[in-house]
Coordinates of C-alpha atoms and ligand atoms in Angstrom, one line a residue:
M224 CA 315.2 108.6 141.4
Y225 CA 313.9 104.8 141.7
K226 CA 312.4 103.2 139.1
I227 CA 309.1 101.5 138.8
L228 CA 310.4 97.3 138.1
H229 CA 306.1 96.6 137.4
A230 CA 303.1 97.9 137.6
D231 CA 299.8 96.8 138.3
K232 CA 296.3 96.4 140.1
L233 CA 295.3 94.8 142.2
A234 CA 291.3 95.3 142.3
A235 CA 289.5 98.8 141.4
N236 CA 291.1 101.4 143.2
I237 CA 293.9 99.3 144.1
Y238 CA 297.6 99.5 143.4
R239 CA 300.8 98.1 143.7
M240 CA 304.5 98.5 142.1
V241 CA 307.8 96.9 142.7
I242 CA 309.9 99.8 143.3
D243 CA 313.2 98.9 142.9
A244 CA 314.9 100.4 146.7
P245 CA 317.9 98.1 147.8
R246 CA 318.8 100.3 150.7
V247 CA 315.8 100.2 151.3
A248 CA 315.0 96.6 150.7
K249 CA 318.8 95.8 153.1
H250 CA 317.3 96.9 156.5
C251 CA 313.1 97.5 157.0
L252 CA 311.1 94.0 158.9
P253 CA 307.7 94.6 158.5
G254 CA 305.6 98.1 160.3
Q255 CA 307.4 99.9 158.8
F256 CA 306.5 102.5 156.8
I257 CA 308.5 104.9 153.5
I258 CA 307.9 108.6 152.0
V259 CA 307.5 109.0 148.8
K260 CA 307.8 111.4 146.7
I261 CA 306.7 111.7 143.3
D262 CA 309.1 114.9 142.2
E263 CA 310.3 118.1 143.2
E264 CA 308.1 119.8 143.9
G265 CA 305.8 116.4 144.9
E266 CA 304.2 115.5 148.6
R267 CA 305.2 114.2 150.9
I268 CA 303.2 110.9 151.2
P269 CA 303.5 108.1 153.5
L270 CA 303.1 104.4 152.5
T271 CA 303.4 101.1 154.8
I272 CA 305.6 98.3 153.6
C273 CA 303.8 95.9 151.7
D274 CA 306.7 93.6 150.3
Y275 CA 309.9 93.3 150.7
D276 CA 312.9 91.5 148.7
R277 CA 316.4 92.0 150.2
E278 CA 318.0 90.0 147.5
K279 CA 316.2 92.3 144.4
G280 CA 316.3 94.5 146.3
T281 CA 313.7 96.0 146.2
I282 CA 310.0 96.7 148.0
T283 CA 306.0 96.7 147.1
I284 CA 304.2 99.5 148.7
V285 CA 300.4 99.5 147.3
F286 CA 297.8 102.3 148.1
Q287 CA 294.5 103.5 147.2
P288 CA 294.4 107.6 145.1
I289 CA 292.5 110.0 147.0
G290 CA 294.2 113.0 147.2
A291 CA 295.6 114.2 144.3
S292 CA 299.2 113.3 144.8
T293 CA 298.2 109.6 144.7
Q294 CA 296.0 109.9 141.5
Q295 CA 298.7 110.6 140.4
F296 CA 301.5 108.0 141.3
A297 CA 297.9 105.6 139.9
K298 CA 298.5 107.0 136.6
L299 CA 302.6 105.7 137.2
Q300 CA 304.0 102.7 134.8
T301 CA 306.0 100.4 134.7
G302 CA 310.2 101.8 134.0
D303 CA 309.1 105.3 135.1
S304 CA 310.7 106.2 138.0
F305 CA 309.9 108.2 142.0
M306 CA 312.1 110.4 142.9
D307 CA 312.8 110.3 146.5
F308 CA 311.2 107.0 148.1
V309 CA 312.7 107.2 151.4
G310 CA 312.5 104.2 154.7
P311 CA 312.7 102.5 156.1
L312 CA 310.5 104.9 158.9
G313 CA 308.7 103.5 162.2
K314 CA 308.9 101.2 164.2
P315 CA 309.0 97.4 163.6
S316 CA 306.5 95.4 164.5
E317 CA 307.1 94.7 168.2
F318 CA 307.1 90.5 167.3
C319 CA 310.2 91.1 165.6
E320 CA 312.1 91.6 169.2
E321 CA 310.2 89.1 171.1
D322 CA 312.3 85.3 171.2
I323 CA 311.8 83.5 168.4
E324 CA 310.8 80.3 170.4
S325 CA 308.4 81.9 172.7
L326 CA 306.5 83.2 170.1
K327 CA 306.5 79.9 168.4
Q328 CA 304.8 79.4 172.1
K329 CA 301.6 82.0 171.0
K330 CA 298.3 81.8 169.4
I331 CA 298.7 84.9 167.1
L332 CA 295.2 86.5 164.9
F333 CA 296.0 88.7 161.6
V334 CA 292.6 90.7 160.4
A335 CA 293.3 93.0 157.5
G336 CA 290.5 95.0 156.1
G337 CA 290.1 96.5 153.0
V338 CA 293.6 97.8 151.8
G339 CA 294.8 97.1 155.2
T340 CA 295.5 94.5 154.3
A341 CA 298.2 94.4 151.7
P342 CA 300.5 95.9 155.0
V343 CA 299.3 93.1 156.9
Y344 CA 301.2 90.6 154.4
P345 CA 305.2 91.4 154.9
Q346 CA 303.8 90.9 159.0
V347 CA 302.5 87.4 158.5
K348 CA 305.4 86.4 156.0
W349 CA 308.1 87.4 158.2
L350 CA 306.5 85.1 160.5
K351 CA 305.9 82.0 158.7
E352 CA 310.0 82.2 157.6
Q353 CA 310.8 81.7 161.4
G354 CA 308.5 79.1 162.1
V355 CA 305.2 80.7 163.1
V356 CA 302.2 79.8 161.0
A357 CA 299.5 82.6 161.8
D358 CA 295.9 82.8 161.5
A359 CA 294.5 85.3 159.4
I360 CA 291.1 87.3 158.4
I361 CA 291.2 89.3 155.6
G362 CA 288.1 91.5 155.0
A363 CA 286.3 92.8 152.1
K364 CA 283.6 95.1 151.1
N365 CA 282.2 92.4 148.8
K366 CA 284.7 89.6 145.9
D367 CA 285.8 92.2 143.8
L368 CA 287.7 93.8 146.3
V369 CA 289.9 90.6 148.5
I370 CA 293.5 91.5 148.0
L371 CA 297.0 89.0 148.1
E372 CA 294.4 85.8 148.1
K373 CA 297.2 84.0 147.2
E374 CA 299.8 85.0 148.7
F375 CA 298.4 84.7 151.8
E376 CA 297.2 81.4 151.7
E377 CA 301.2 80.0 151.3
V378 CA 302.0 82.0 154.3
C379 CA 299.1 81.7 156.9
N380 CA 295.8 79.8 158.0
L381 CA 293.6 82.6 155.7
Y382 CA 289.8 82.6 157.0
V383 CA 287.8 86.2 154.0
T384 CA 285.1 87.3 154.9
T385 CA 283.4 89.5 153.5
D386 CA 280.3 92.4 154.0
D387 CA 277.6 90.9 151.5
G388 CA 278.8 87.4 151.3
S389 CA 279.3 87.4 148.2
Y390 CA 283.0 85.9 148.2
K391 CA 283.6 83.1 151.1
R392 CA 282.5 83.7 154.5
K393 CA 279.4 86.4 154.7
G394 CA 280.2 89.8 157.3
M395 CA 282.3 92.1 158.7
V396 CA 285.3 90.7 160.5
T397 CA 284.7 91.8 163.7
Q398 CA 281.7 88.5 162.6
C399 CA 284.6 86.1 162.2
I400 CA 286.4 87.3 164.6
Q401 CA 283.3 85.6 166.9
D402 CA 283.0 82.9 165.0
L403 CA 286.4 81.6 165.2
V404 CA 286.0 81.9 168.7
D405 CA 283.0 80.6 168.6
E406 CA 284.4 78.0 167.4
G407 CA 286.8 77.0 170.1
K408 CA 290.3 79.3 168.5
K409 CA 292.2 80.4 171.1
Y410 CA 294.3 83.5 171.0
D411 CA 296.9 85.4 172.5
V412 CA 297.0 88.6 170.4
C413 CA 295.8 90.3 167.9
V414 CA 297.1 92.5 165.7
A415 CA 294.1 93.8 163.4
I416 CA 295.3 96.4 160.1
G417 CA 292.9 99.1 157.8
P418 CA 290.1 101.3 158.2
M419 CA 290.0 103.4 161.9
I420 CA 286.4 102.2 161.7
M421 CA 287.6 98.6 161.8
M422 CA 290.0 99.0 164.6
K423 CA 287.9 100.8 167.3
F424 CA 285.4 98.1 166.8
V425 CA 288.1 95.4 166.2
C426 CA 289.2 96.2 169.5
K427 CA 286.0 97.0 171.1
L428 CA 285.6 93.5 170.4
T429 CA 288.9 92.1 171.5
K430 CA 289.0 94.2 174.7
E431 CA 285.7 91.9 174.9
L432 CA 287.4 88.6 174.7
G433 CA 290.3 89.7 176.3
I434 CA 292.4 89.1 173.5
P435 CA 295.5 91.9 173.6
T436 CA 295.2 93.9 170.2
I437 CA 298.2 95.6 167.8
V438 CA 296.6 98.2 165.3
S439 CA 298.4 100.7 163.7
M440 CA 297.5 103.6 162.9
N441 CA 299.2 104.7 159.9
P442 CA 295.7 106.3 158.0
I443 CA 295.7 109.6 159.8
M444 CA 299.7 110.4 158.5
V445 CA 300.1 112.7 156.7
D446 CA 304.1 114.4 156.5
G447 CA 305.4 110.9 158.3
T448 CA 308.3 113.1 159.5
G449 CA 306.9 114.5 163.0
M450 CA 306.1 117.7 161.7
C451 CA 303.0 118.9 160.8
G452 CA 300.6 117.1 164.4
A453 CA 298.8 115.4 161.7
C454 CA 299.0 112.5 163.9
R455 CA 299.2 113.1 167.3
L456 CA 296.1 110.5 168.6
T457 CA 296.1 110.0 172.5
V458 CA 297.3 106.4 174.1
G459 CA 296.4 105.5 177.0
D460 CA 297.2 108.7 179.5
E461 CA 299.4 110.1 177.0
V462 CA 300.6 111.6 173.6
K463 CA 302.1 110.5 170.8
F464 CA 302.9 110.6 167.1
A465 CA 301.9 107.6 164.5
C466 CA 305.1 108.6 162.4
V467 CA 308.0 108.2 165.5
D468 CA 306.1 106.7 168.0
G469 CA 304.5 104.5 166.4
P470 CA 302.2 103.7 164.0
E471 CA 301.6 100.4 165.7
F472 CA 300.1 100.9 169.2
D473 CA 298.6 98.7 172.0
G474 CA 294.7 98.3 170.4
H475 CA 293.1 99.2 173.9
L476 CA 294.6 102.5 174.8
V477 CA 293.7 103.7 171.5
D478 CA 291.1 106.8 171.5
F479 CA 289.7 105.8 167.9
D480 CA 287.1 107.9 168.1
Q481 CA 289.6 111.0 169.2
A482 CA 291.7 110.0 166.5
M483 CA 288.7 110.1 163.8
K484 CA 287.2 113.6 165.3
R485 CA 291.1 115.0 164.3
Q486 CA 291.5 113.3 161.4
Q487 CA 288.8 115.4 160.5
M488 CA 289.4 118.5 160.7
Y489 CA 293.1 118.0 159.9
K490 CA 291.2 118.2 156.7
T491 CA 290.6 121.8 156.7
E492 CA 292.8 124.8 157.5
E493 CA 290.3 125.9 159.6
G494 CA 290.6 122.9 161.3
R495 CA 294.0 123.3 161.6
A496 CA 294.0 126.2 162.4
L497 CA 291.8 124.9 165.3
L498 CA 293.6 122.4 166.9
K499 CA 297.0 123.7 167.0
L500 CA 295.7 126.5 169.2
Q501 CA 293.8 123.9 171.3
E502 CA 297.0 121.4 171.6
G503 CA 300.0 124.7 171.8
D504 CA 303.0 123.3 172.3
T505 CA 302.5 119.7 171.5
H506 CA 301.2 119.6 168.2
H507 CA 303.8 117.7 166.7
G508 CA 306.5 115.7 167.0
G509 CA 309.5 117.9 166.4
C510 CA 311.7 116.7 164.5
G511 CA 311.2 113.2 163.9
N512 CA 314.1 112.2 165.3
C513 CA 314.0 113.3 169.2
G514 CA 310.6 113.0 170.2
G515 CA 310.5 116.3 169.8
D516 CA 308.4 119.0 172.1
K517 CA 305.9 116.7 173.3
Ligands
NAD682 P1 286.8 98.9 153.7 O1 285.6 100.2 153.9 O2 286.4 97.8 152.5 O3 287.0 98.0 155.2 C1 287.5 96.8 155.5 C2 286.7 95.0 155.7 O4 286.8 96.1 157.5 C3 285.6 95.8 155.6 O5 284.7 94.6 154.5 C4 285.0 94.8 157.0 O6 285.0 94.0 157.1 C5 285.9 96.1 158.4 N1 284.9 97.0 158.4 C6 284.3 98.1 158.4 N2 284.1 98.9 159.2 C7 284.3 97.9 160.1 C8 282.7 98.2 160.7 N3 282.0 99.8 161.4 N4 282.9 96.9 161.8 C9 283.7 96.2 161.6 N5 284.7 96.0 160.7 C10 284.7 97.0 159.8 O7 287.9 98.9 154.0 P2 288.9 100.1 152.1 O8 287.5 100.7 152.3 O9 289.2 99.5 151.9 O10 289.7 100.8 153.7 C11 290.6 102.0 152.9 C12 290.7 102.2 154.3 O11 291.8 101.8 155.2 C13 291.6 103.8 154.9 O12 290.6 105.1 155.3 C14 293.2 103.5 154.9 O13 293.4 104.6 155.8 C15 292.9 102.3 155.6 N6 294.3 102.0 156.0 C16 294.4 101.6 157.1 C17 296.1 100.7 157.1 C18 296.5 100.6 158.8 O14 297.7 100.6 159.1 N7 295.9 101.0 159.8 C19 297.1 100.9 156.1 C20 295.9 101.0 154.5 C21 295.4 101.0 154.6
FES683 FE1 303.0 114.5 160.7 FE2 303.1 112.3 162.1 S1 302.1 112.5 160.0 S2 302.8 114.1 162.5

């Protein structure tokens, strides 16, 4: 059992939990995810890691209840436990493997949207620990939905923008990127994590601005094991699976329209059957280790 050491609410319908999971905490890196299961009958839910403390042996997760399982998670309190907490899974963020000295020369822009703000945090924190101070934009619909502002301020140069202008800058994250560039900022790379529609439009803009961009395709994952086929996507001319090959990809190569259409189709039994028929043997990614039958 994996004990919830602390549970709180970051905003309306956004929950944070600190879990006692020393083995995951020892090995995880920014960009990776875990699979959590509440009990024997529970669904396997993949969630991106939002923070880790190797000394205390803890992992922090942040989630927005959407389906039945995450609604159940939201009812858990400090002292309760999850039955399974498996990870770390997926590939770490690309920069974790880069030479630190060359990373220090780069101007990196993080773009975090809504609940997607949470998985950006371990990335900016890790970079700060290596002596790299990045710029980050947090975008939220309104003031009440801005999360982790204090935590971000400690580890990066932060810009906050709200769609309705109720707090700090006004407008969507794309407006803020354009404003920063117009103010004279230059970036070598952008990392965008948030709703699919946000990542699509950030990539459209950064392509025009000539800024290479990484995105996290975590939102299309379902079982997180390479078995269900939900997270199939096209990256350039290749078929990839977010849970096995990602979750992070070159955003300028991702076919967002196809990924969003598949995500909708995957919600119904009829849609899943149709996808299976259309995609045949390439429908799923395999066992999650070997890359499967692609
Ligand atoms: P939201 O709808 O409140 O959007 C957050 C911000 O994204 C907005 O404030 C805006 O600045 C920007 N945005 C939205 N639409 C845009 C557009 N068309 N053009 C430019 N910018 C746009 O976000 P939310 O309701 O908190 O998001 C929930 C979603 O986040 C879920 O669908 C979940 O799957 C996703 N999510 C993604 C990740 C990931 O790894 N990519 C992680 C956690 C959550
Ligand atoms: Fe099921 Fe990737 S989430 S195959």
